[in-house]
Amino acid sequence: KMRQYTSHPGYSMYMSDDKNLQSLLKKTIREKEITHVLETGTFQGKGSTRMVAEAFLGYRDPEKFVTIEANYFSWVKAVENLKPYPFVTPVWGLSLNRAEAIKFVENDEMLKNADKYPDVYCDGGENPHQFYIKEIKGELGNSRFKILNKVYERKVKKEMKAHHKGDDLLVKYLKEMRGSNLLVLLDSAGGVGYLEFKKTIETLKDHSYLLILDDIHHVKHYRSYHEVKNSPGFTVIGENYTGGWVFAEKK
C-alpha cells in the first residue's frame, strides 16, 4: 500500500503560509498582468484562495476569479470567509465529470501498484479508493448520524436548486477563460489531481497561462509535477518540493 500523507515531512506545511510563494505570486501577477483566476479545491477559502486573493490587493481586481468546491459544508463556510474579497466567486459543484472521476480513481495504476512508487503518498488508510470516491462525491466531513444526515439532505436539495452548478466545471470555466491572462491553481480532491491536470493541458492546448500545483509529492500531483518539470512548454517560476508546490508558466 502507498504511504500515508500524514507521514510526509511536509504534511503540516501549507502552501498558503509560504512567504516565498506569497511574494512570488504578487510579483508575477503584476508582471504577467493576470486578469483571470480559476482554482479547484476551495475548501473553506482560508488557504490558497485567500492567498491568491490577497496577492491582488493594492494592484487591481481580477476580471474573474472562480474557485470550485465539491463539499457543501465547506462551500458554505468559504462563501462567508471570502466576503472580504468580493471579486472571488466560490462555486459549489464538481470540477470533473463525476462518473469519469470515479472511474479514474478505481482504475488508477498508481494506486493499484503502490509498490512501484515508494516516494509517493496518499490518503485514506487501507482503502484510498473508497476515500477518494467519497471526496469526489463531496461526502467527506458530512455527519455520520442519520438524523443529521436527513436534515442535511433536505437543506442540500433546497440549496441545489439555487446554487449547485453541476459537474465538469473545470473544463467549462477553462473554455471561458482561455486566451485571457490566466492563473490556474489545481488543489482539488487528492485522487483526481492528475486527471484535473490532464484536462487543463488538453483544454488550454497552445494558450499561455500560469499554473500552481499543490501536493506534488502526493498521488494528487506527483505525475503532474514531473510532466511540468520535463516539458519544454513549461518554465518553472518557483517550487518547494518539501512544502509540496510548484509554480510554472506555460508559454
mmCIF file of C-alpha atoms in Angstrom:
data_model
loop_
_atom_site.group_PDB
_atom_site.id
_atom_site.type_symbol
_atom_site.label_atom_id
_atom_site.label_comp_id
_atom_site.label_asym_id
_atom_site.label_seq_id
_atom_site.Cartn_x
_atom_site.Cartn_y
_atom_site.Cartn_z
ATOM 1 C CA LYS A 1 0.000 0.000 0.000
ATOM 2 C CA MET A 2 1.045 3.595 -0.554
ATOM 3 C CA ARG A 3 2.454 5.567 2.357
ATOM 4 C CA GLN A 4 0.046 7.879 4.137
ATOM 5 C CA TYR A 5 0.404 11.606 3.549
ATOM 6 C CA THR A 6 0.398 12.217 7.308
ATOM 7 C CA SER A 7 3.849 10.599 7.447
ATOM 8 C CA HIS A 8 5.382 13.022 4.945
ATOM 9 C CA PRO A 9 7.808 15.632 6.391
ATOM 10 C CA GLY A 10 5.852 18.436 4.738
ATOM 11 C CA TYR A 11 2.402 17.268 5.830
ATOM 12 C CA SER A 12 1.889 20.123 8.296
ATOM 13 C CA MET A 13 3.200 22.724 5.835
ATOM 14 C CA TYR A 14 0.624 24.782 3.979
ATOM 15 C CA MET A 15 1.325 26.335 0.606
ATOM 16 C CA SER A 16 -0.567 29.467 1.628
ATOM 17 C CA ASP A 17 1.832 30.027 4.567
ATOM 18 C CA ASP A 18 4.929 30.041 2.354
ATOM 19 C CA LYS A 19 6.269 33.616 2.355
ATOM 20 C CA ASN A 20 8.352 32.955 -0.753
ATOM 21 C CA LEU A 21 5.287 31.847 -2.702
ATOM 22 C CA GLN A 22 3.262 34.792 -1.435
ATOM 23 C CA SER A 23 5.944 37.216 -2.609
ATOM 24 C CA LEU A 24 6.450 35.430 -5.923
ATOM 25 C CA LEU A 25 2.709 35.357 -6.556
ATOM 26 C CA LYS A 26 2.287 39.104 -6.015
ATOM 27 C CA LYS A 27 5.253 39.864 -8.255
ATOM 28 C CA THR A 28 4.175 37.518 -11.052
ATOM 29 C CA ILE A 29 0.525 38.618 -11.048
ATOM 30 C CA ARG A 30 1.697 42.151 -11.743
ATOM 31 C CA GLU A 31 4.365 41.238 -14.284
ATOM 32 C CA LYS A 32 2.027 38.991 -16.269
ATOM 33 C CA GLU A 33 -0.974 41.296 -15.732
ATOM 34 C CA ILE A 34 -3.194 38.418 -14.603
ATOM 35 C CA THR A 35 -6.879 39.142 -15.205
ATOM 36 C CA HIS A 36 -8.487 35.731 -14.587
ATOM 37 C CA VAL A 37 -8.077 33.078 -11.882
ATOM 38 C CA LEU A 38 -9.505 29.558 -11.734
ATOM 39 C CA GLU A 39 -8.959 27.353 -8.697
ATOM 40 C CA THR A 40 -10.113 23.846 -7.825
ATOM 41 C CA GLY A 41 -10.354 22.872 -4.161
ATOM 42 C CA THR A 42 -11.564 25.926 -2.251
ATOM 43 C CA PHE A 43 -12.120 24.028 0.985
ATOM 44 C CA GLN A 44 -13.170 26.811 3.379
ATOM 45 C CA GLY A 45 -11.446 29.611 1.490
ATOM 46 C CA LYS A 46 -8.885 30.401 4.168
ATOM 47 C CA GLY A 47 -5.853 28.832 2.483
ATOM 48 C CA SER A 48 -4.729 29.152 -1.125
ATOM 49 C CA THR A 49 -7.894 31.006 -2.184
ATOM 50 C CA ARG A 50 -7.255 33.790 0.295
ATOM 51 C CA MET A 51 -3.534 33.798 -0.543
ATOM 52 C CA VAL A 52 -4.235 34.411 -4.235
ATOM 53 C CA ALA A 53 -6.957 36.964 -3.477
ATOM 54 C CA GLU A 54 -4.621 38.939 -1.224
ATOM 55 C CA ALA A 55 -1.950 38.929 -3.943
ATOM 56 C CA PHE A 56 -4.260 41.206 -5.956
ATOM 57 C CA LEU A 57 -4.730 43.733 -3.150
ATOM 58 C CA GLY A 58 -3.007 47.007 -3.924
ATOM 59 C CA TYR A 59 -2.930 46.108 -7.625
ATOM 60 C CA ARG A 60 -6.328 45.702 -9.267
ATOM 61 C CA ASP A 61 -9.233 43.308 -9.004
ATOM 62 C CA PRO A 62 -9.190 40.395 -11.445
ATOM 63 C CA GLU A 63 -11.935 40.432 -14.063
ATOM 64 C CA LYS A 64 -12.966 36.940 -12.997
ATOM 65 C CA PHE A 65 -11.884 34.760 -10.070
ATOM 66 C CA VAL A 66 -13.691 31.428 -9.731
ATOM 67 C CA THR A 67 -12.904 28.798 -7.094
ATOM 68 C CA ILE A 68 -14.632 25.392 -7.150
ATOM 69 C CA GLU A 69 -15.542 23.300 -4.085
ATOM 70 C CA ALA A 70 -17.330 19.916 -4.103
ATOM 71 C CA ASN A 71 -18.338 19.740 -0.438
ATOM 72 C CA TYR A 72 -21.473 21.655 0.512
ATOM 73 C CA PHE A 73 -20.449 22.439 4.101
ATOM 74 C CA SER A 74 -17.012 23.684 3.029
ATOM 75 C CA TRP A 75 -18.561 25.818 0.308
ATOM 76 C CA VAL A 76 -20.954 27.468 2.769
ATOM 77 C CA LYS A 77 -18.040 28.393 5.037
ATOM 78 C CA ALA A 78 -15.972 29.573 2.066
ATOM 79 C CA VAL A 79 -18.731 31.939 0.946
ATOM 80 C CA GLU A 80 -18.631 33.555 4.389
ATOM 81 C CA ASN A 81 -14.838 33.542 4.742
ATOM 82 C CA LEU A 82 -14.290 35.117 1.317
ATOM 83 C CA LYS A 83 -16.642 38.068 1.799
ATOM 84 C CA PRO A 84 -13.652 40.440 2.272
ATOM 85 C CA TYR A 85 -12.756 39.644 -1.366
ATOM 86 C CA PRO A 86 -15.918 40.448 -3.354
ATOM 87 C CA PHE A 87 -14.175 39.700 -6.658
ATOM 88 C CA VAL A 88 -13.898 35.992 -5.683
ATOM 89 C CA THR A 89 -16.763 33.706 -6.728
ATOM 90 C CA PRO A 90 -16.908 30.449 -4.704
ATOM 91 C CA VAL A 91 -18.746 27.836 -6.779
ATOM 92 C CA TRP A 92 -20.303 24.677 -5.384
ATOM 93 C CA GLY A 93 -20.030 21.749 -7.795
ATOM 94 C CA LEU A 94 -17.634 19.179 -9.222
ATOM 95 C CA SER A 95 -14.555 20.170 -11.172
ATOM 96 C CA LEU A 96 -14.790 16.962 -13.219
ATOM 97 C CA ASN A 97 -17.451 14.708 -14.659
ATOM 98 C CA ARG A 98 -18.480 12.564 -11.691
ATOM 99 C CA ALA A 99 -18.562 9.204 -13.472
ATOM 100 C CA GLU A 100 -15.246 9.873 -15.224
ATOM 101 C CA ALA A 101 -13.586 10.936 -11.964
ATOM 102 C CA ILE A 102 -14.779 7.841 -10.092
ATOM 103 C CA LYS A 103 -13.640 5.579 -12.931
ATOM 104 C CA PHE A 104 -10.233 7.277 -12.898
ATOM 105 C CA VAL A 105 -9.783 6.600 -9.157
ATOM 106 C CA GLU A 106 -10.981 3.000 -9.438
ATOM 107 C CA ASN A 107 -8.534 2.268 -12.258
ATOM 108 C CA ASP A 108 -5.607 4.465 -11.246
ATOM 109 C CA GLU A 109 -2.458 2.492 -11.991
ATOM 110 C CA MET A 110 -0.511 4.383 -9.328
ATOM 111 C CA LEU A 111 -2.921 3.427 -6.541
ATOM 112 C CA LYS A 112 -3.110 -0.173 -7.775
ATOM 113 C CA ASN A 113 0.677 -0.572 -7.922
ATOM 114 C CA ALA A 114 1.811 1.455 -4.945
ATOM 115 C CA ASP A 115 4.968 -0.643 -4.517
ATOM 116 C CA LYS A 116 6.321 0.878 -7.735
ATOM 117 C CA TYR A 117 6.139 4.378 -6.244
ATOM 118 C CA PRO A 118 7.963 4.394 -2.873
ATOM 119 C CA ASP A 119 8.272 8.199 -2.876
ATOM 120 C CA VAL A 120 4.555 8.900 -3.381
ATOM 121 C CA TYR A 121 1.990 9.482 -0.631
ATOM 122 C CA CYS A 122 -1.779 9.243 -0.445
ATOM 123 C CA ASP A 123 -4.743 9.471 1.977
ATOM 124 C CA GLY A 124 -7.466 7.120 3.086
ATOM 125 C CA GLY A 125 -5.689 4.480 5.143
ATOM 126 C CA GLU A 126 -6.305 0.922 3.997
ATOM 127 C CA ASN A 127 -8.787 1.947 1.310
ATOM 128 C CA PRO A 128 -7.710 5.098 -0.569
ATOM 129 C CA HIS A 129 -10.048 4.247 -3.456
ATOM 130 C CA GLN A 130 -13.108 4.465 -1.207
ATOM 131 C CA PHE A 131 -11.765 7.603 0.492
ATOM 132 C CA TYR A 132 -11.202 9.420 -2.788
ATOM 133 C CA ILE A 133 -14.568 8.384 -4.211
ATOM 134 C CA LYS A 134 -16.276 9.885 -1.160
ATOM 135 C CA GLU A 135 -14.202 13.016 -1.661
ATOM 136 C CA ILE A 136 -15.328 13.260 -5.296
ATOM 137 C CA LYS A 137 -18.936 12.968 -4.183
ATOM 138 C CA GLY A 138 -18.424 15.761 -1.648
ATOM 139 C CA GLU A 139 -19.259 13.453 1.240
ATOM 140 C CA LEU A 140 -16.167 13.849 3.423
ATOM 141 C CA GLY A 141 -16.957 15.692 6.616
ATOM 142 C CA ASN A 142 -20.686 15.013 6.399
ATOM 143 C CA SER A 143 -22.420 13.803 9.531
ATOM 144 C CA ARG A 144 -22.484 10.100 10.251
ATOM 145 C CA PHE A 145 -25.626 10.471 12.344
ATOM 146 C CA LYS A 146 -28.731 9.576 10.369
ATOM 147 C CA ILE A 147 -30.975 12.265 11.829
ATOM 148 C CA LEU A 148 -28.454 14.970 10.940
ATOM 149 C CA ASN A 149 -27.970 13.463 7.521
ATOM 150 C CA LYS A 150 -31.713 13.802 6.913
ATOM 151 C CA VAL A 151 -31.539 17.489 7.825
ATOM 152 C CA TYR A 152 -28.508 17.831 5.576
ATOM 153 C CA GLU A 153 -30.282 16.143 2.657
ATOM 154 C CA ARG A 154 -33.291 18.458 2.902
ATOM 155 C CA LYS A 155 -31.088 21.533 3.127
ATOM 156 C CA VAL A 156 -28.857 20.452 0.259
ATOM 157 C CA LYS A 157 -31.798 19.680 -2.025
ATOM 158 C CA LYS A 158 -33.113 23.178 -1.425
ATOM 159 C CA GLU A 159 -29.678 24.740 -1.899
ATOM 160 C CA MET A 160 -29.007 22.731 -5.071
ATOM 161 C CA LYS A 161 -31.908 24.397 -6.840
ATOM 162 C CA ALA A 162 -30.399 27.795 -6.186
ATOM 163 C CA HIS A 163 -26.631 27.296 -6.005
ATOM 164 C CA HIS A 164 -25.303 23.940 -7.228
ATOM 165 C CA LYS A 165 -23.520 24.405 -10.566
ATOM 166 C CA GLY A 166 -23.251 20.748 -11.552
ATOM 167 C CA ASP A 167 -20.287 18.735 -12.826
ATOM 168 C CA ASP A 168 -17.365 19.196 -15.230
ATOM 169 C CA LEU A 169 -16.823 22.781 -14.114
ATOM 170 C CA LEU A 170 -13.059 22.841 -14.660
ATOM 171 C CA VAL A 171 -13.377 22.468 -18.432
ATOM 172 C CA LYS A 172 -16.382 24.807 -18.515
ATOM 173 C CA TYR A 173 -14.509 27.688 -16.885
ATOM 174 C CA LEU A 174 -11.224 26.955 -18.678
ATOM 175 C CA LYS A 175 -13.022 27.338 -22.006
ATOM 176 C CA GLU A 176 -14.487 30.641 -20.845
ATOM 177 C CA MET A 177 -11.127 31.961 -19.643
ATOM 178 C CA ARG A 178 -8.634 30.626 -22.193
ATOM 179 C CA GLY A 179 -6.958 33.371 -24.143
ATOM 180 C CA SER A 180 -7.012 35.667 -21.108
ATOM 181 C CA ASN A 181 -4.089 36.352 -18.773
ATOM 182 C CA LEU A 182 -4.940 33.304 -16.695
ATOM 183 C CA LEU A 183 -3.725 31.766 -13.447
ATOM 184 C CA VAL A 184 -4.854 28.173 -12.777
ATOM 185 C CA LEU A 185 -4.420 26.641 -9.316
ATOM 186 C CA LEU A 186 -5.145 22.907 -9.013
ATOM 187 C CA ASP A 187 -5.614 21.740 -5.425
ATOM 188 C CA SER A 188 -8.741 19.611 -5.538
ATOM 189 C CA ALA A 189 -9.602 16.036 -4.493
ATOM 190 C CA GLY A 190 -6.432 14.002 -3.899
ATOM 191 C CA GLY A 191 -7.364 11.094 -6.111
ATOM 192 C CA VAL A 192 -8.109 13.127 -9.239
ATOM 193 C CA GLY A 193 -5.448 15.845 -9.241
ATOM 194 C CA TYR A 194 -3.649 14.263 -12.186
ATOM 195 C CA LEU A 195 -6.917 13.989 -14.131
ATOM 196 C CA GLU A 196 -7.544 17.688 -13.500
ATOM 197 C CA PHE A 197 -4.042 18.445 -14.760
ATOM 198 C CA LYS A 198 -4.607 16.452 -17.950
ATOM 199 C CA LYS A 199 -7.940 18.193 -18.546
ATOM 200 C CA THR A 200 -6.245 21.570 -18.103
ATOM 201 C CA ILE A 201 -3.494 20.718 -20.584
ATOM 202 C CA GLU A 202 -5.984 19.371 -23.132
ATOM 203 C CA THR A 203 -8.405 22.287 -22.816
ATOM 204 C CA LEU A 204 -5.898 25.137 -22.892
ATOM 205 C CA LYS A 205 -3.638 23.486 -25.510
ATOM 206 C CA ASP A 206 -1.384 26.162 -27.008
ATOM 207 C CA HIS A 207 -2.661 29.030 -24.854
ATOM 208 C CA SER A 208 -0.329 30.663 -22.342
ATOM 209 C CA TYR A 209 -1.165 30.583 -18.627
ATOM 210 C CA LEU A 210 0.293 30.361 -15.149
ATOM 211 C CA LEU A 211 -0.123 27.112 -13.202
ATOM 212 C CA ILE A 212 0.205 26.317 -9.500
ATOM 213 C CA LEU A 213 0.108 22.693 -8.307
ATOM 214 C CA ASP A 214 -0.124 21.729 -4.646
ATOM 215 C CA ASP A 215 0.826 18.353 -3.090
ATOM 216 C CA ILE A 216 3.444 17.419 -5.698
ATOM 217 C CA HIS A 217 4.821 14.566 -3.557
ATOM 218 C CA HIS A 218 1.299 13.143 -3.288
ATOM 219 C CA VAL A 219 -0.659 10.920 -5.698
ATOM 220 C CA LYS A 220 -2.617 14.107 -6.426
ATOM 221 C CA HIS A 221 0.109 15.845 -8.428
ATOM 222 C CA TYR A 222 3.250 13.701 -8.381
ATOM 223 C CA ARG A 223 2.780 12.890 -12.072
ATOM 224 C CA SER A 224 1.620 16.401 -12.923
ATOM 225 C CA TYR A 225 4.753 17.832 -11.308
ATOM 226 C CA HIS A 226 7.111 15.582 -13.238
ATOM 227 C CA GLU A 227 5.357 16.332 -16.522
ATOM 228 C CA VAL A 228 5.724 20.064 -15.869
ATOM 229 C CA LYS A 229 9.397 19.658 -14.981
ATOM 230 C CA ASN A 230 10.115 17.593 -18.096
ATOM 231 C CA SER A 231 8.039 19.564 -20.572
ATOM 232 C CA PRO A 232 9.774 22.158 -22.782
ATOM 233 C CA GLY A 233 6.457 24.028 -22.883
ATOM 234 C CA PHE A 234 6.611 24.861 -19.171
ATOM 235 C CA THR A 235 9.012 27.147 -17.342
ATOM 236 C CA VAL A 236 9.225 26.702 -13.567
ATOM 237 C CA ILE A 237 8.925 30.064 -11.797
ATOM 238 C CA GLY A 238 9.395 28.628 -8.310
ATOM 239 C CA GLU A 239 8.953 25.473 -6.269
ATOM 240 C CA ASN A 240 9.218 23.998 -2.801
ATOM 241 C CA TYR A 241 9.257 20.217 -3.027
ATOM 242 C CA THR A 242 9.107 19.596 0.717
ATOM 243 C CA GLY A 243 6.379 22.210 1.062
ATOM 244 C CA GLY A 244 4.623 20.498 -1.827
ATOM 245 C CA TRP A 245 4.107 23.168 -4.510
ATOM 246 C CA VAL A 246 5.342 24.230 -7.928
ATOM 247 C CA PHE A 247 4.590 27.472 -9.766
ATOM 248 C CA ALA A 248 5.092 27.383 -13.539
ATOM 249 C CA GLU A 249 4.315 29.231 -16.734
ATOM 250 C CA LYS A 250 3.004 27.594 -19.890
ATOM 251 C CA LYS A 251 4.131 29.557 -22.967
#
